[in-house]
PDB file of C-alpha atoms in Angstrom:
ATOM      1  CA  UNK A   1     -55.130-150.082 -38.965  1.00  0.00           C
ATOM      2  CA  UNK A   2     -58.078-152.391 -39.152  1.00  0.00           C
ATOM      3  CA  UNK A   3     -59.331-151.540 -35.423  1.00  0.00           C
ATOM      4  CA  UNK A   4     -58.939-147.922 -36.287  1.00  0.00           C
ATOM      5  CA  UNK A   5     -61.193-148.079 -39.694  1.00  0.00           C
ATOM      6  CA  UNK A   6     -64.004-149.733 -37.731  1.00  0.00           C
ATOM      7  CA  UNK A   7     -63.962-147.035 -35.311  1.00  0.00           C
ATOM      8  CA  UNK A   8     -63.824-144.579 -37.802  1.00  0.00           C
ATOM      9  CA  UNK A   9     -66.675-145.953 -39.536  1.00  0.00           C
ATOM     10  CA  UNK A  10     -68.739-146.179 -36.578  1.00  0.00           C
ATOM     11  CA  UNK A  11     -67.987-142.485 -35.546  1.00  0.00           C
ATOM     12  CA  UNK A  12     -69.468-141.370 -38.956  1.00  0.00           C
ATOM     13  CA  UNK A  13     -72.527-143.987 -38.235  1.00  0.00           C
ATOM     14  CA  UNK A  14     -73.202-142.248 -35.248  1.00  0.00           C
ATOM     15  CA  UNK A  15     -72.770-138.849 -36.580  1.00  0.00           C
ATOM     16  CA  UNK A  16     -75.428-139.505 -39.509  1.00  0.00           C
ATOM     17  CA  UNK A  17     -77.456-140.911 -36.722  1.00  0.00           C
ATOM     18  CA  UNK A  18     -77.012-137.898 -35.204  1.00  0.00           C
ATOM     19  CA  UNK A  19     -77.501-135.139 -37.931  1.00  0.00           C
ATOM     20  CA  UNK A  20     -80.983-137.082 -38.600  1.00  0.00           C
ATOM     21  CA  UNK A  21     -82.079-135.620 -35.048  1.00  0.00           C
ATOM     22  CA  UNK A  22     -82.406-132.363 -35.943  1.00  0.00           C
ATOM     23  CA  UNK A  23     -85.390-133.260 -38.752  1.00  0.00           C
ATOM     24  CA  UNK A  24     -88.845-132.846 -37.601  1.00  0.00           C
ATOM     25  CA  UNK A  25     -90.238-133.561 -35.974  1.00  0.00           C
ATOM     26  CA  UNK A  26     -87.336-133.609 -32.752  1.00  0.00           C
ATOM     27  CA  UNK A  27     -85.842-130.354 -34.951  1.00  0.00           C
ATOM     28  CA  UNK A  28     -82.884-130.178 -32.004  1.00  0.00           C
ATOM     29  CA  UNK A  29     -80.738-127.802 -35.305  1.00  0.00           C
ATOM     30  CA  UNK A  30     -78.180-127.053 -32.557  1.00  0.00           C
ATOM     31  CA  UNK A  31     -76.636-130.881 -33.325  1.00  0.00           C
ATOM     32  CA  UNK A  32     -76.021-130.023 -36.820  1.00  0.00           C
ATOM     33  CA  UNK A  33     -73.236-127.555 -35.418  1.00  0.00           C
ATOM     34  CA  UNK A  34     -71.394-130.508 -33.926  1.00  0.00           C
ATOM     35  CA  UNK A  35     -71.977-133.225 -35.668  1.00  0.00           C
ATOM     36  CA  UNK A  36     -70.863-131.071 -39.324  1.00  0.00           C
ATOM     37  CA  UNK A  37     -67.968-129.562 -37.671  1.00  0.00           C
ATOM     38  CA  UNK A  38     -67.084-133.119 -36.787  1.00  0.00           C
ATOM     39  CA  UNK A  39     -67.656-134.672 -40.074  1.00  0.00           C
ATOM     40  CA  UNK A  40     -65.673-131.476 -41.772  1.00  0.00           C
ATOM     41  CA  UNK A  41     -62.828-131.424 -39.602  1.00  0.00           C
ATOM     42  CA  UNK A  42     -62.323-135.278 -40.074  1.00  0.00           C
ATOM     43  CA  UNK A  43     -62.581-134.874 -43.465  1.00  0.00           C
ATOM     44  CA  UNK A  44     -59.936-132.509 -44.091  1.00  0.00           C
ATOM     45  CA  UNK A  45     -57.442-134.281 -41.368  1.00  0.00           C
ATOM     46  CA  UNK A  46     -57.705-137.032 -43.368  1.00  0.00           C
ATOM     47  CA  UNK A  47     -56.771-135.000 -46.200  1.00  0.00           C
ATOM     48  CA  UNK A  48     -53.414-134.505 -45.094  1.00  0.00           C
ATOM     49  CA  UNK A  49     -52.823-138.269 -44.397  1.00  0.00           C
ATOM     50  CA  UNK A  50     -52.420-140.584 -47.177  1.00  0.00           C
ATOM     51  CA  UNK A  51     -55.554-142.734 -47.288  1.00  0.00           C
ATOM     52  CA  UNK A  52     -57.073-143.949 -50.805  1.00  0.00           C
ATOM     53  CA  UNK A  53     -59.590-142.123 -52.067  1.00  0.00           C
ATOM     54  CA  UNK A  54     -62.174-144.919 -52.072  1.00  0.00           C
ATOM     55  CA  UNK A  55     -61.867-144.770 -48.268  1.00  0.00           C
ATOM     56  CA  UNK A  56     -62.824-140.932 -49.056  1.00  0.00           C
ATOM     57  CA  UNK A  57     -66.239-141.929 -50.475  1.00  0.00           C
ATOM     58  CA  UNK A  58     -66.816-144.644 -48.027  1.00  0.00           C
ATOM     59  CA  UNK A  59     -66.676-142.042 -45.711  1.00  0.00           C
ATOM     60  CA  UNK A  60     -69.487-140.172 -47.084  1.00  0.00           C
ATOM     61  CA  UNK A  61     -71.203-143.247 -48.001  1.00  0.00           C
ATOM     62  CA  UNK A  62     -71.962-144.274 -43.835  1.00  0.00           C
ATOM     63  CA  UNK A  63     -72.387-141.200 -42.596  1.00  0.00           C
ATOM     64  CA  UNK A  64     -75.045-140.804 -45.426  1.00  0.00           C
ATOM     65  CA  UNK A  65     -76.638-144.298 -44.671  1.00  0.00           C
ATOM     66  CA  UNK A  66     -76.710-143.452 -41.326  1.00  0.00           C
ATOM     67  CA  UNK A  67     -78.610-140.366 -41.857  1.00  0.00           C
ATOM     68  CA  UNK A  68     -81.169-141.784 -44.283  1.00  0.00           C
ATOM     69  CA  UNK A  69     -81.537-144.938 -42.510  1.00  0.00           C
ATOM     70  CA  UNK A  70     -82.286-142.947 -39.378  1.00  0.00           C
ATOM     71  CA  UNK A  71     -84.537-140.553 -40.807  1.00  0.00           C
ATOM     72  CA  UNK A  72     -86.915-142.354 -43.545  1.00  0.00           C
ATOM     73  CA  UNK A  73     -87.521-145.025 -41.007  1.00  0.00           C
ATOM     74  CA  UNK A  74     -91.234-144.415 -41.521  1.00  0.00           C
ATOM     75  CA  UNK A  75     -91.113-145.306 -45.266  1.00  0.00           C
ATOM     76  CA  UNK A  76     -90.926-149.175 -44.256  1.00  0.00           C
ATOM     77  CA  UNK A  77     -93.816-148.459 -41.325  1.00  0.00           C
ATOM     78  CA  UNK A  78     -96.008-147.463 -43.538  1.00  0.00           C
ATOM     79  CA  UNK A  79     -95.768-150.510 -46.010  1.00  0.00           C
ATOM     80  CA  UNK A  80     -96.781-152.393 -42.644  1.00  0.00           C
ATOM     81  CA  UNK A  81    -100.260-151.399 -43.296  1.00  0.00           C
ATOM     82  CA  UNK A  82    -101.064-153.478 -45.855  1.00  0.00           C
ATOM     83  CA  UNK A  83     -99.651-157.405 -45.995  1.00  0.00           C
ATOM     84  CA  UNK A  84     -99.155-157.047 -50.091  1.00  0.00           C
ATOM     85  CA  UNK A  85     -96.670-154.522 -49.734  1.00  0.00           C
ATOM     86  CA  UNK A  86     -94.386-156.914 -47.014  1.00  0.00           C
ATOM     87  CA  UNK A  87     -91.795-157.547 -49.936  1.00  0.00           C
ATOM     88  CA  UNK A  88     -91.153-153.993 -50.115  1.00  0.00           C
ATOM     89  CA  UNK A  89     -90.019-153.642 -46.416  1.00  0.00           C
ATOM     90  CA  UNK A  90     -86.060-154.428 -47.303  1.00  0.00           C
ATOM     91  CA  UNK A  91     -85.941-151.922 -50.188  1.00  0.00           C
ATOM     92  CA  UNK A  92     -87.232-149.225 -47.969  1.00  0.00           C
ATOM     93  CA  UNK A  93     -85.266-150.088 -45.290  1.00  0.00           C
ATOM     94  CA  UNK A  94     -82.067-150.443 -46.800  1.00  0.00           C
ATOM     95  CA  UNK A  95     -81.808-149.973 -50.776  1.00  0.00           C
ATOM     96  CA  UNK A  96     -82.540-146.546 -50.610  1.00  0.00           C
ATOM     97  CA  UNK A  97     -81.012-144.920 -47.906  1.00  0.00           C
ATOM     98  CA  UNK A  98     -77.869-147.136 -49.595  1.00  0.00           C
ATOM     99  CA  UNK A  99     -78.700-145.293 -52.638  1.00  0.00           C
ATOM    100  CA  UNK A 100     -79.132-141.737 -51.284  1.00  0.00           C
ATOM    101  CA  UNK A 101     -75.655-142.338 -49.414  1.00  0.00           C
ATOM    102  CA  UNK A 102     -74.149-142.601 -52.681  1.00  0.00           C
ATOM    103  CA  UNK A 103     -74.609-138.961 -52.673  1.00  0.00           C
ATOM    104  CA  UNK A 104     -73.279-137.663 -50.116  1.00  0.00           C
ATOM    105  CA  UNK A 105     -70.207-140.448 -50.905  1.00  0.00           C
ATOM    106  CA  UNK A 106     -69.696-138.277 -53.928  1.00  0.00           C
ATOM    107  CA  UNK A 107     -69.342-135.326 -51.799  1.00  0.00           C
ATOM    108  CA  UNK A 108     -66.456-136.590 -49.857  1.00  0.00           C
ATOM    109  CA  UNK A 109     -65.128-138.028 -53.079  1.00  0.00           C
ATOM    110  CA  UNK A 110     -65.193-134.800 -54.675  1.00  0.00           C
ATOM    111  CA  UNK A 111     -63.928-133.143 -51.599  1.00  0.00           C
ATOM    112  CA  UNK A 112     -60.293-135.683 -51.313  1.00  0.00           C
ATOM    113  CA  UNK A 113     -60.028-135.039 -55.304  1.00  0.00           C
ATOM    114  CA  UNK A 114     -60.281-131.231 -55.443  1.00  0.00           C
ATOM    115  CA  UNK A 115     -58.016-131.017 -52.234  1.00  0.00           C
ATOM    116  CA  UNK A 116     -58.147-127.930 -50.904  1.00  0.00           C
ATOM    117  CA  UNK A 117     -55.171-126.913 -48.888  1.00  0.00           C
ATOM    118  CA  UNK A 118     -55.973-124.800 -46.160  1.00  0.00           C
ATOM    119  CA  UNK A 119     -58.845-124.617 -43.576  1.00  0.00           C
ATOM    120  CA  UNK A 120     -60.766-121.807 -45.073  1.00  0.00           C
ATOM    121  CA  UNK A 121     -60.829-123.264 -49.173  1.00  0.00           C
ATOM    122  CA  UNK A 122     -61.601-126.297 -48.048  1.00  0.00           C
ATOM    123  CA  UNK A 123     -64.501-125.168 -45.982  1.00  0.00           C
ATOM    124  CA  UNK A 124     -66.070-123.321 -48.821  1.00  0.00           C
ATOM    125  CA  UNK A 125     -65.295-126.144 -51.115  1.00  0.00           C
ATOM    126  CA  UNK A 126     -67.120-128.850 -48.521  1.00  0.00           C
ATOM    127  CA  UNK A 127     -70.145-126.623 -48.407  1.00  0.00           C
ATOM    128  CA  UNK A 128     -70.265-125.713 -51.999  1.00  0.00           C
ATOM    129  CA  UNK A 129     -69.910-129.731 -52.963  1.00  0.00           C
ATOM    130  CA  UNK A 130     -72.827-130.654 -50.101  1.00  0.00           C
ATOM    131  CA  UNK A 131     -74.974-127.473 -51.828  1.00  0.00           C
ATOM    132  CA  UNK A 132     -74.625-128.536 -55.431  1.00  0.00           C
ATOM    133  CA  UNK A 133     -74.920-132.659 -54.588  1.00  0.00           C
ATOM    134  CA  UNK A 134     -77.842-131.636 -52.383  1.00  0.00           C
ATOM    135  CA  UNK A 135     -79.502-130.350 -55.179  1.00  0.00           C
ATOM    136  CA  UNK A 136     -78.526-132.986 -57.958  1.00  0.00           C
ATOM    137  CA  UNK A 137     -80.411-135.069 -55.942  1.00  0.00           C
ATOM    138  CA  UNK A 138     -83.302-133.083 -55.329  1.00  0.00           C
ATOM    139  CA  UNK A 139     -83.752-132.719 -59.224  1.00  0.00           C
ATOM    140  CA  UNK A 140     -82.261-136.026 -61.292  1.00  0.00           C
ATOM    141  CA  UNK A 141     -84.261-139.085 -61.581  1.00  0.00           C
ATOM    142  CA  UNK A 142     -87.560-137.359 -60.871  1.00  0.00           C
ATOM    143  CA  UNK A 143     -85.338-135.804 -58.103  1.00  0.00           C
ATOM    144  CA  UNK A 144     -85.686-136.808 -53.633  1.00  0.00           C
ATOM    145  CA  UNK A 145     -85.563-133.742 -52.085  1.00  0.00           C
ATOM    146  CA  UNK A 146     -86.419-135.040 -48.622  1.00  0.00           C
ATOM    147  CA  UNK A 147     -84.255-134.458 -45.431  1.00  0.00           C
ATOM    148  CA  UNK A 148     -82.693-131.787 -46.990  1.00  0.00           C
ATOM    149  CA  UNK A 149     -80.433-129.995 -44.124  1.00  0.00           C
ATOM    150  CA  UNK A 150     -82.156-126.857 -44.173  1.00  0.00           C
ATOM    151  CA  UNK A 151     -85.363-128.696 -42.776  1.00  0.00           C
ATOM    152  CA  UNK A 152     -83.664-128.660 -39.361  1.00  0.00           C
ATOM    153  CA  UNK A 153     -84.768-125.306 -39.414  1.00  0.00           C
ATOM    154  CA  UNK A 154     -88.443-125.825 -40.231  1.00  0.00           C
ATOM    155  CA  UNK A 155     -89.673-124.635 -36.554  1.00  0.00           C
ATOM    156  CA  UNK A 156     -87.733-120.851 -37.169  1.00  0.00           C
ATOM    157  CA  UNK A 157     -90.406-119.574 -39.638  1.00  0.00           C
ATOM    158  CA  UNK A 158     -88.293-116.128 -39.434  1.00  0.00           C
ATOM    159  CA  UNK A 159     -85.487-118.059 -40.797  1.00  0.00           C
ATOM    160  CA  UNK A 160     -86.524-120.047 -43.914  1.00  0.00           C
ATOM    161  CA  UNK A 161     -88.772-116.576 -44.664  1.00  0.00           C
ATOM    162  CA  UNK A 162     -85.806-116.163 -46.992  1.00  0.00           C
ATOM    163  CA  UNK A 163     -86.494-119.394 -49.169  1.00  0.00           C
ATOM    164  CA  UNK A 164     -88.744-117.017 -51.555  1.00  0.00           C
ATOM    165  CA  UNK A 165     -85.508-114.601 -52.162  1.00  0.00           C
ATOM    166  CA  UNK A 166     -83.221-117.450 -52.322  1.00  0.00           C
ATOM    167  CA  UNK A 167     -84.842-120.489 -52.541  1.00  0.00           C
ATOM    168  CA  UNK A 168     -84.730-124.066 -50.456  1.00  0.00           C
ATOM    169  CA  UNK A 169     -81.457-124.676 -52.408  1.00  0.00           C
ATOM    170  CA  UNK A 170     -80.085-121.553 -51.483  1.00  0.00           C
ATOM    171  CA  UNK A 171     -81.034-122.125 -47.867  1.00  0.00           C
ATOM    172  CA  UNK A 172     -79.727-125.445 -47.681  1.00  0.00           C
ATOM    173  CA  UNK A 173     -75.951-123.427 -48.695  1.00  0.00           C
ATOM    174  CA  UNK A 174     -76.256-121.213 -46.564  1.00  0.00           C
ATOM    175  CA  UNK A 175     -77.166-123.780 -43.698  1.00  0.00           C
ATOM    176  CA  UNK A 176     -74.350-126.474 -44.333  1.00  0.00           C
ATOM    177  CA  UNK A 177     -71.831-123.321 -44.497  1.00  0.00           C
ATOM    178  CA  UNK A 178     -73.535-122.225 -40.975  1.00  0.00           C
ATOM    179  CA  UNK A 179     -73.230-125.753 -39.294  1.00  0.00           C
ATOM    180  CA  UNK A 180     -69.463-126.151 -40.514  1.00  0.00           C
ATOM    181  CA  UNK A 181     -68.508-122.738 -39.036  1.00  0.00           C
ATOM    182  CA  UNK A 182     -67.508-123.694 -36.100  1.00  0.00           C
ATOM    183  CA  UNK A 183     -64.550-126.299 -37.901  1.00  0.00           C
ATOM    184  CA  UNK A 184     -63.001-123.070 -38.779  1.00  0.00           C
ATOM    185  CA  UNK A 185     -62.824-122.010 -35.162  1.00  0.00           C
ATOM    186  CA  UNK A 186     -61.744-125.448 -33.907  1.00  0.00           C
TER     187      UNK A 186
END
């Protein structure tokens, strides 16, 4: 059981790691499909097993760290510029992408509580939760909304010419439901 946590835990490492390669400025948005189809359909086959739900937010927690830590790398190389700001290096580096995993650990928490039974609720629920969590933490505490999802798409101007109907929130839906499709399928 141990072995099999640990490898669990690394998959969803490697997926975060993943997801933050479709950011600028590498914008490869075709991972997303995989890597959220991944994280969704482990997710809800975990559902069906009986695992604790702390295990549930853990989940969310390193694939979140992951992502963060991979993508807001740059925070801690630009406190290198100046030797006063050294001290800072360990928060950048890993207090807040631990902090903005709590998010997406609440996600996954929220997803094992409200749990859905089939394929197709549980879809809409997972990308309704990563929509609404998204922006709680765009907007509390003075709000972060960087590395939002739908910035993978930053390069397809066509695309994200719908933000000023909808909105970056309403983008960032639509853009988690688009990269989980493909769960459905699987």
């Amino acid at each position: 059981m141990k072995k099999n946590l640990k490898f669990e835990f690394l998959l969803l490492l490697i997926l975060g790691a993943l997801t933050s390669l479709s950011l600028p400025p590498f914008n490869f948005f075709i991972i997303n499909f995989f890597t959220f189809s991944i994280f969704f359909g482990f997710l809800f086959k975990r559902l069906n097993q009986q695992f604790p739900k702390r295990f549930f937010f853990y989940y969310g927690w390193f694939f979140g760290f992951s992502y963060f830590l991979s993508s807001l790398y740059w925070i801690t190389i630009s406190l290198t510029f100046d030797k006063n700001f050294n001290f800072l290096i360990p928060i950048s580096l890993i207090l807040i992408p631990s902090f903005l995993a709590l998010f997406y650990g609440l996600i996954t928490l929220f997803f094992y509580l409200f749990n859905p039974k089939n394929i197709l609720s549980a879809f809409f629920l997972f990308s309704f939760l990563f929509g609404i969590i998204e922006f709680l933490r765009g907007t509390i505490f003075t709000g972060f909304p960087w590395n939002l999802i739908v910035y993978s798409f930053s390069k397809q101007l066509e695309l994200i010419n719908i933000t000023s109907i909808i909105g970056t929130y309403g983008l960032n839906l639509f853009c988690i439901s688009l990269f989980t499709s493909p769960a459905i399928l699987l």
